[in-house]
C-alpha cells in the first residue's frame, strides 16, 4: 500500500505563488506517474498536472498551462507543483495521486488511471 501526503497549501492573493508538495510512503516510484487534481464543492475532481518518474514527461490541463509547473523533488518519492500567477478560480482542494498508467498507457486526466490518492490540501486565492 502506498500513502501520499500533500503539503504547502494555504491562502494567497491573486497573482501570487504557492508550491505544493506530495510525498509518497514508498521510496522508489520509478514506474509510476504522479499527478495533481483539484476539486471545488459541487464539481467533479479535475486533472491539473502530471509527471512520470521514468521519462520525466509531463501533462497539464489547459487552464494551468504556462502558470503551473510540476517537477520531481530531490527525494525519489516527492513531487512538487509550482503554482504561479494564481487566480481566484484556482481555489480548490488539491489532491496528489499516483498510478502506473498515466502519461504512458493511460490518459493523464482519467481519475481511474490513478490507484493512490492523498487526503488533499486547501488552496485559496483571493481577488
Coordinates of N, CA and C in Angstrom, one line a residue:
X1 N 0.8 -1.2 0.0 CA 0.0 0.0 0.0 C 0.9 1.2 0.0
X2 N 0.4 2.3 -0.7 CA 1.2 3.5 -0.8 C 0.4 4.6 -0.2
X3 N 1.0 5.4 0.6 CA 0.3 6.6 1.2 C 0.9 7.8 0.6
X4 N 0.1 8.8 0.2 CA 0.5 10.0 -0.3 C 0.1 11.2 0.6
X5 N 1.1 12.1 0.9 CA 0.8 13.2 1.8 C 1.1 14.5 1.1
X6 N 0.1 15.3 1.0 CA 0.3 16.7 0.4 C 0.7 17.7 1.5
X7 N 1.4 18.7 1.1 CA 1.7 19.8 1.9 C 1.9 21.1 1.1
X8 N 1.8 22.3 1.7 CA 2.1 23.5 1.1 C 0.9 24.3 0.7
X9 N -0.3 23.8 1.0 CA -1.5 24.6 0.7 C -1.6 25.9 1.6
X10 N -2.5 26.8 1.2 CA -2.7 28.0 2.0 C -3.5 29.0 1.3
X11 N -3.4 30.2 1.8 CA -4.1 31.4 1.2 C -3.1 32.3 0.5
X12 N -3.5 32.9 -0.6 CA -2.6 33.8 -1.3 C -3.5 34.8 -2.1
X13 N -3.0 35.9 -2.4 CA -3.7 36.9 -3.2 C -3.5 36.6 -4.7
X14 N -4.5 37.0 -5.5 CA -4.4 36.8 -6.9 C -3.1 37.3 -7.5
X15 N -2.4 36.5 -8.3 CA -1.1 36.9 -8.9 C 0.0 36.3 -8.1
X16 N -0.3 35.8 -7.0 CA 0.8 35.2 -6.1 C 1.1 33.8 -6.5
X17 N 2.0 33.2 -5.7 CA 2.5 31.8 -6.0 C 2.4 31.0 -4.8
X18 N 2.3 29.7 -5.0 CA 2.4 28.7 -3.9 C 3.1 27.5 -4.5
X19 N 3.7 26.7 -3.6 CA 4.2 25.4 -4.0 C 3.6 24.3 -3.2
X20 N 3.1 23.3 -3.9 CA 2.5 22.1 -3.2 C 3.6 21.0 -3.4
X21 N 3.6 20.2 -2.3 CA 4.5 19.0 -2.4 C 3.7 17.8 -2.1
X22 N 4.1 16.7 -2.7 CA 3.5 15.4 -2.4 C 4.6 14.4 -2.1
X23 N 4.5 13.7 -1.0 CA 5.5 12.7 -0.6 C 4.8 11.4 -0.5
X24 N 5.4 10.4 -1.1 CA 4.9 9.0 -1.1 C 5.6 8.2 -0.1
X25 N 4.9 7.3 0.5 CA 5.5 6.4 1.5 C 6.5 5.4 1.0
X26 N 6.4 5.1 -0.3 CA 7.4 4.3 -1.0 C 8.6 5.1 -1.4
X27 N 9.8 4.5 -1.2 CA 11.0 5.3 -1.6 C 11.2 5.3 -3.1
X28 N 10.9 4.3 -3.8 CA 11.1 4.3 -5.2 C 9.8 4.2 -6.0
X29 N 9.7 5.1 -6.9 CA 8.4 5.2 -7.6 C 8.7 5.2 -9.1
X30 N 9.7 4.5 -9.5 CA 10.3 4.7 -10.8 C 9.2 4.5 -11.9
X31 N 8.4 3.5 -11.9 CA 7.5 3.2 -13.0 C 6.1 3.9 -12.8
X32 N 6.0 4.8 -11.9 CA 4.7 5.5 -11.7 C 4.7 6.9 -12.3
X33 N 3.5 7.3 -12.4 CA 3.2 8.7 -12.7 C 2.6 9.3 -11.5
X34 N 2.9 10.6 -11.2 CA 2.2 11.2 -10.1 C 1.5 12.5 -10.6
X35 N 0.3 12.7 -10.2 CA -0.5 13.8 -10.7 C -1.1 14.6 -9.6
X36 N -1.6 15.8 -10.0 CA -2.3 16.6 -9.1 C -3.7 16.9 -9.7
X37 N -4.7 16.7 -8.9 CA -6.1 17.0 -9.3 C -6.6 18.1 -8.3
X38 N -7.7 18.7 -8.7 CA -8.3 19.7 -7.7 C -9.8 19.6 -7.8
X39 N -10.5 20.0 -6.7 CA -11.9 19.9 -6.6 C -12.5 21.0 -5.8
X40 N -13.6 21.5 -6.3 CA -14.4 22.5 -5.6 C -15.8 22.0 -5.3
X41 N -16.4 22.5 -4.3 CA -17.7 21.9 -3.9 C -18.7 21.9 -5.1
X42 N -19.3 20.7 -5.2 CA -20.4 20.6 -6.3 C -19.8 20.2 -7.6
X43 N -18.5 20.2 -7.8 CA -17.9 19.9 -9.1 C -17.1 18.6 -9.0
X44 N -16.8 18.0 -10.2 CA -16.0 16.8 -10.2 C -14.5 17.2 -10.0
X45 N -13.8 16.2 -9.5 CA -12.4 16.4 -9.4 C -11.8 16.4 -10.8
X46 N -10.9 17.5 -11.0 CA -10.4 17.7 -12.3 C -8.8 17.6 -12.3
X47 N -8.3 17.1 -13.4 CA -6.9 17.0 -13.6 C -6.2 18.3 -13.7
X48 N -5.0 18.5 -13.1 CA -4.3 19.7 -13.1 C -2.9 19.5 -13.8
X49 N -2.2 18.6 -13.3 CA -0.8 18.3 -13.9 C -0.4 16.9 -13.5
X50 N 0.5 16.4 -14.3 CA 1.1 15.0 -14.0 C 2.5 14.9 -14.5
X51 N 3.3 14.0 -13.9 CA 4.7 13.8 -14.4 C 5.0 12.3 -14.2
X52 N 5.7 11.7 -15.1 CA 6.2 10.4 -15.0 C 7.6 10.3 -14.4
X53 N 7.8 9.4 -13.4 CA 9.1 9.3 -12.8 C 10.1 8.8 -13.8
X54 N 9.7 7.8 -14.7 CA 10.7 7.1 -15.6 C 11.2 8.0 -16.7
X55 N 10.2 8.7 -17.4 CA 10.6 9.5 -18.5 C 10.7 11.0 -18.3
X56 N 10.1 11.4 -17.2 CA 10.0 12.9 -16.9 C 9.0 13.6 -17.8
X57 N 8.2 12.9 -18.6 CA 7.2 13.5 -19.4 C 6.1 14.1 -18.5
X58 N 5.6 15.2 -18.9 CA 4.6 15.9 -18.2 C 3.3 16.2 -19.0
X59 N 2.2 16.4 -18.2 CA 1.0 16.8 -18.9 C 0.3 17.9 -18.0
X60 N -0.4 18.8 -18.7 CA -1.1 19.9 -18.0 C -2.5 20.1 -18.5
X61 N -3.3 20.5 -17.6 CA -4.6 21.0 -18.1 C -4.5 22.3 -18.8
X62 N -5.3 22.6 -19.7 CA -5.2 23.8 -20.5 C -5.3 25.0 -19.6
X63 N -6.1 24.9 -18.5 CA -6.4 26.0 -17.6 C -5.1 26.5 -16.8
X64 N -4.1 25.6 -16.7 CA -3.0 25.9 -15.9 C -1.7 26.0 -16.7
X65 N -1.7 25.7 -18.0 CA -0.5 25.7 -18.9 C 0.1 27.1 -18.8
X66 N 1.4 27.1 -18.7 CA 2.1 28.4 -18.6 C 2.1 29.1 -17.3
X67 N 1.4 28.5 -16.3 CA 1.3 29.1 -15.0 C 1.8 28.1 -13.9
X68 N 1.5 26.8 -14.1 CA 1.9 25.8 -13.1 C 3.0 25.0 -13.7
X69 N 3.9 24.5 -12.9 CA 5.0 23.6 -13.3 C 5.1 22.5 -12.3
X70 N 5.0 21.3 -12.8 CA 5.2 20.1 -12.0 C 6.6 19.6 -12.1
X71 N 7.2 19.2 -11.0 CA 8.6 18.7 -11.1 C 8.8 17.6 -10.1
X72 N 9.8 16.8 -10.3 CA 10.2 15.8 -9.3 C 11.1 16.4 -8.3
X73 N 10.9 16.1 -7.1 CA 11.7 16.6 -6.0 C 13.1 15.9 -5.9
X74 N 14.0 16.4 -5.1 CA 15.3 15.8 -4.9 C 15.2 14.4 -4.4
X75 N 14.2 14.2 -3.5 CA 14.0 12.8 -3.0 C 13.2 12.0 -4.0
X76 N 13.4 10.7 -4.1 CA 12.8 10.0 -5.2 C 11.3 9.6 -4.9
X77 N 10.8 10.2 -3.9 CA 9.4 10.0 -3.6 C 8.6 11.2 -3.4
X78 N 9.1 12.3 -4.0 CA 8.4 13.6 -3.8 C 8.2 14.3 -5.2
X79 N 7.0 14.9 -5.3 CA 6.7 15.7 -6.5 C 6.2 17.0 -6.0
X80 N 6.6 18.1 -6.8 CA 6.2 19.4 -6.4 C 5.3 20.0 -7.5
X81 N 4.4 20.9 -7.1 CA 3.6 21.6 -8.1 C 3.8 23.1 -7.8
X82 N 4.5 23.8 -8.7 CA 4.7 25.2 -8.5 C 3.6 26.0 -9.2
X83 N 2.9 26.7 -8.4 CA 1.7 27.4 -9.0 C 2.0 28.9 -9.0
X84 N 2.0 29.5 -10.1 CA 2.3 30.9 -10.3 C 1.1 31.6 -10.9
X85 N 1.1 33.0 -10.8 CA 0.0 33.8 -11.4 C -1.3 33.2 -11.0
X86 N -1.5 32.9 -9.7 CA -2.7 32.3 -9.3 C -3.9 33.2 -9.5
X87 N -5.0 32.6 -9.7 CA -6.3 33.3 -10.0 C -7.3 32.8 -9.0
X88 N -8.3 33.5 -8.7 CA -9.4 33.1 -7.7 C -10.0 31.8 -8.2
X89 N -10.1 31.5 -9.5 CA -10.7 30.3 -9.9 C -9.8 29.1 -9.7
X90 N -8.5 29.3 -9.2 CA -7.7 28.2 -8.8 C -8.0 27.7 -7.4
X91 N -8.8 28.4 -6.7 CA -9.2 28.0 -5.4 C -9.9 26.6 -5.4
X92 N -9.3 25.7 -4.6 CA -9.8 24.3 -4.6 C -9.1 23.5 -3.6
X93 N -9.6 22.3 -3.3 CA -8.8 21.3 -2.6 C -7.9 20.6 -3.6
X94 N -6.6 20.5 -3.4 CA -5.7 19.9 -4.4 C -5.3 18.5 -3.8
X95 N -5.4 17.5 -4.7 CA -5.1 16.2 -4.3 C -3.9 15.6 -5.1
X96 N -3.1 14.9 -4.5 CA -2.0 14.2 -5.1 C -2.5 12.8 -5.4
X97 N -2.0 12.3 -6.6 CA -2.4 10.9 -6.9 C -1.3 10.2 -7.6
X98 N -1.3 8.9 -7.6 CA -0.2 8.1 -8.3 C -0.8 6.9 -9.0
X99 N -0.2 6.5 -10.1 CA -0.7 5.4 -10.8 C 0.4 4.9 -11.8
X100 N 0.3 3.7 -12.4 CA 1.2 3.2 -13.3 C 1.0 3.7 -14.7
X101 N -0.2 3.9 -15.1 CA -0.6 4.2 -16.5 C -0.5 5.6 -17.0
X102 N -0.8 6.6 -16.2 CA -0.9 8.0 -16.8 C 0.3 8.4 -17.5
X103 N 0.1 9.0 -18.7 CA 1.2 9.5 -19.5 C 1.9 8.5 -20.2
X104 N 1.5 7.2 -20.1 CA 2.1 6.1 -20.8 C 1.1 5.3 -21.5
X105 N 0.5 4.3 -20.9 CA -0.5 3.5 -21.5 C -1.9 4.2 -21.3
X106 N -2.0 5.1 -20.3 CA -3.2 5.7 -20.0 C -3.2 7.2 -20.1
X107 N -4.4 7.8 -19.9 CA -4.6 9.2 -20.0 C -4.1 9.9 -18.8
X108 N -3.6 11.1 -18.9 CA -3.2 11.9 -17.8 C -4.4 12.3 -16.9
X109 N -5.5 12.6 -17.6 CA -6.6 13.2 -16.9 C -7.7 12.2 -16.4
X110 N -7.5 10.9 -16.7 CA -8.5 10.0 -16.2 C -8.3 9.6 -14.8
X111 N -9.2 9.9 -13.9 CA -9.1 9.5 -12.5 C -8.9 8.0 -12.3
X112 N -9.5 7.2 -13.1 CA -9.4 5.8 -12.9 C -8.0 5.2 -13.2
X113 N -7.1 6.0 -13.8 CA -5.7 5.6 -14.0 C -4.9 5.7 -12.8
X114 N -5.4 6.4 -11.8 CA -4.6 6.6 -10.5 C -5.1 5.7 -9.4
X115 N -4.2 5.0 -8.8 CA -4.6 4.0 -7.8 C -4.5 4.5 -6.4
X116 N -3.7 5.5 -6.2 CA -3.5 6.0 -4.9 C -3.7 7.5 -4.8
X117 N -4.3 7.9 -3.7 CA -4.7 9.3 -3.5 C -4.3 9.8 -2.2
X118 N -4.0 11.1 -2.1 CA -3.8 11.8 -0.8 C -5.0 12.3 -0.3
X119 N -5.0 12.9 0.9 CA -6.1 13.5 1.6 C -6.5 14.9 1.1
X120 N -5.6 15.6 0.4 CA -5.9 16.9 -0.1 C -5.4 18.0 0.7
X121 N -5.2 19.1 0.1 CA -4.7 20.3 0.8 C -5.4 21.5 0.2
X122 N -5.9 22.4 1.0 CA -6.7 23.6 0.5 C -5.8 24.7 0.0
X123 N -6.2 25.2 -1.2 CA -5.6 26.4 -1.8 C -6.7 27.4 -2.0
X124 N -6.5 28.6 -1.4 CA -7.4 29.7 -1.5 C -6.8 30.9 -2.1
X125 N -7.3 31.4 -3.2 CA -6.8 32.6 -3.9 C -7.8 33.7 -3.8
X126 N -7.5 34.8 -3.2 CA -8.4 35.9 -3.0 C -8.2 36.9 -4.1
X127 N -9.2 37.6 -4.5 CA -9.1 38.6 -5.6 C -8.5 39.9 -5.0

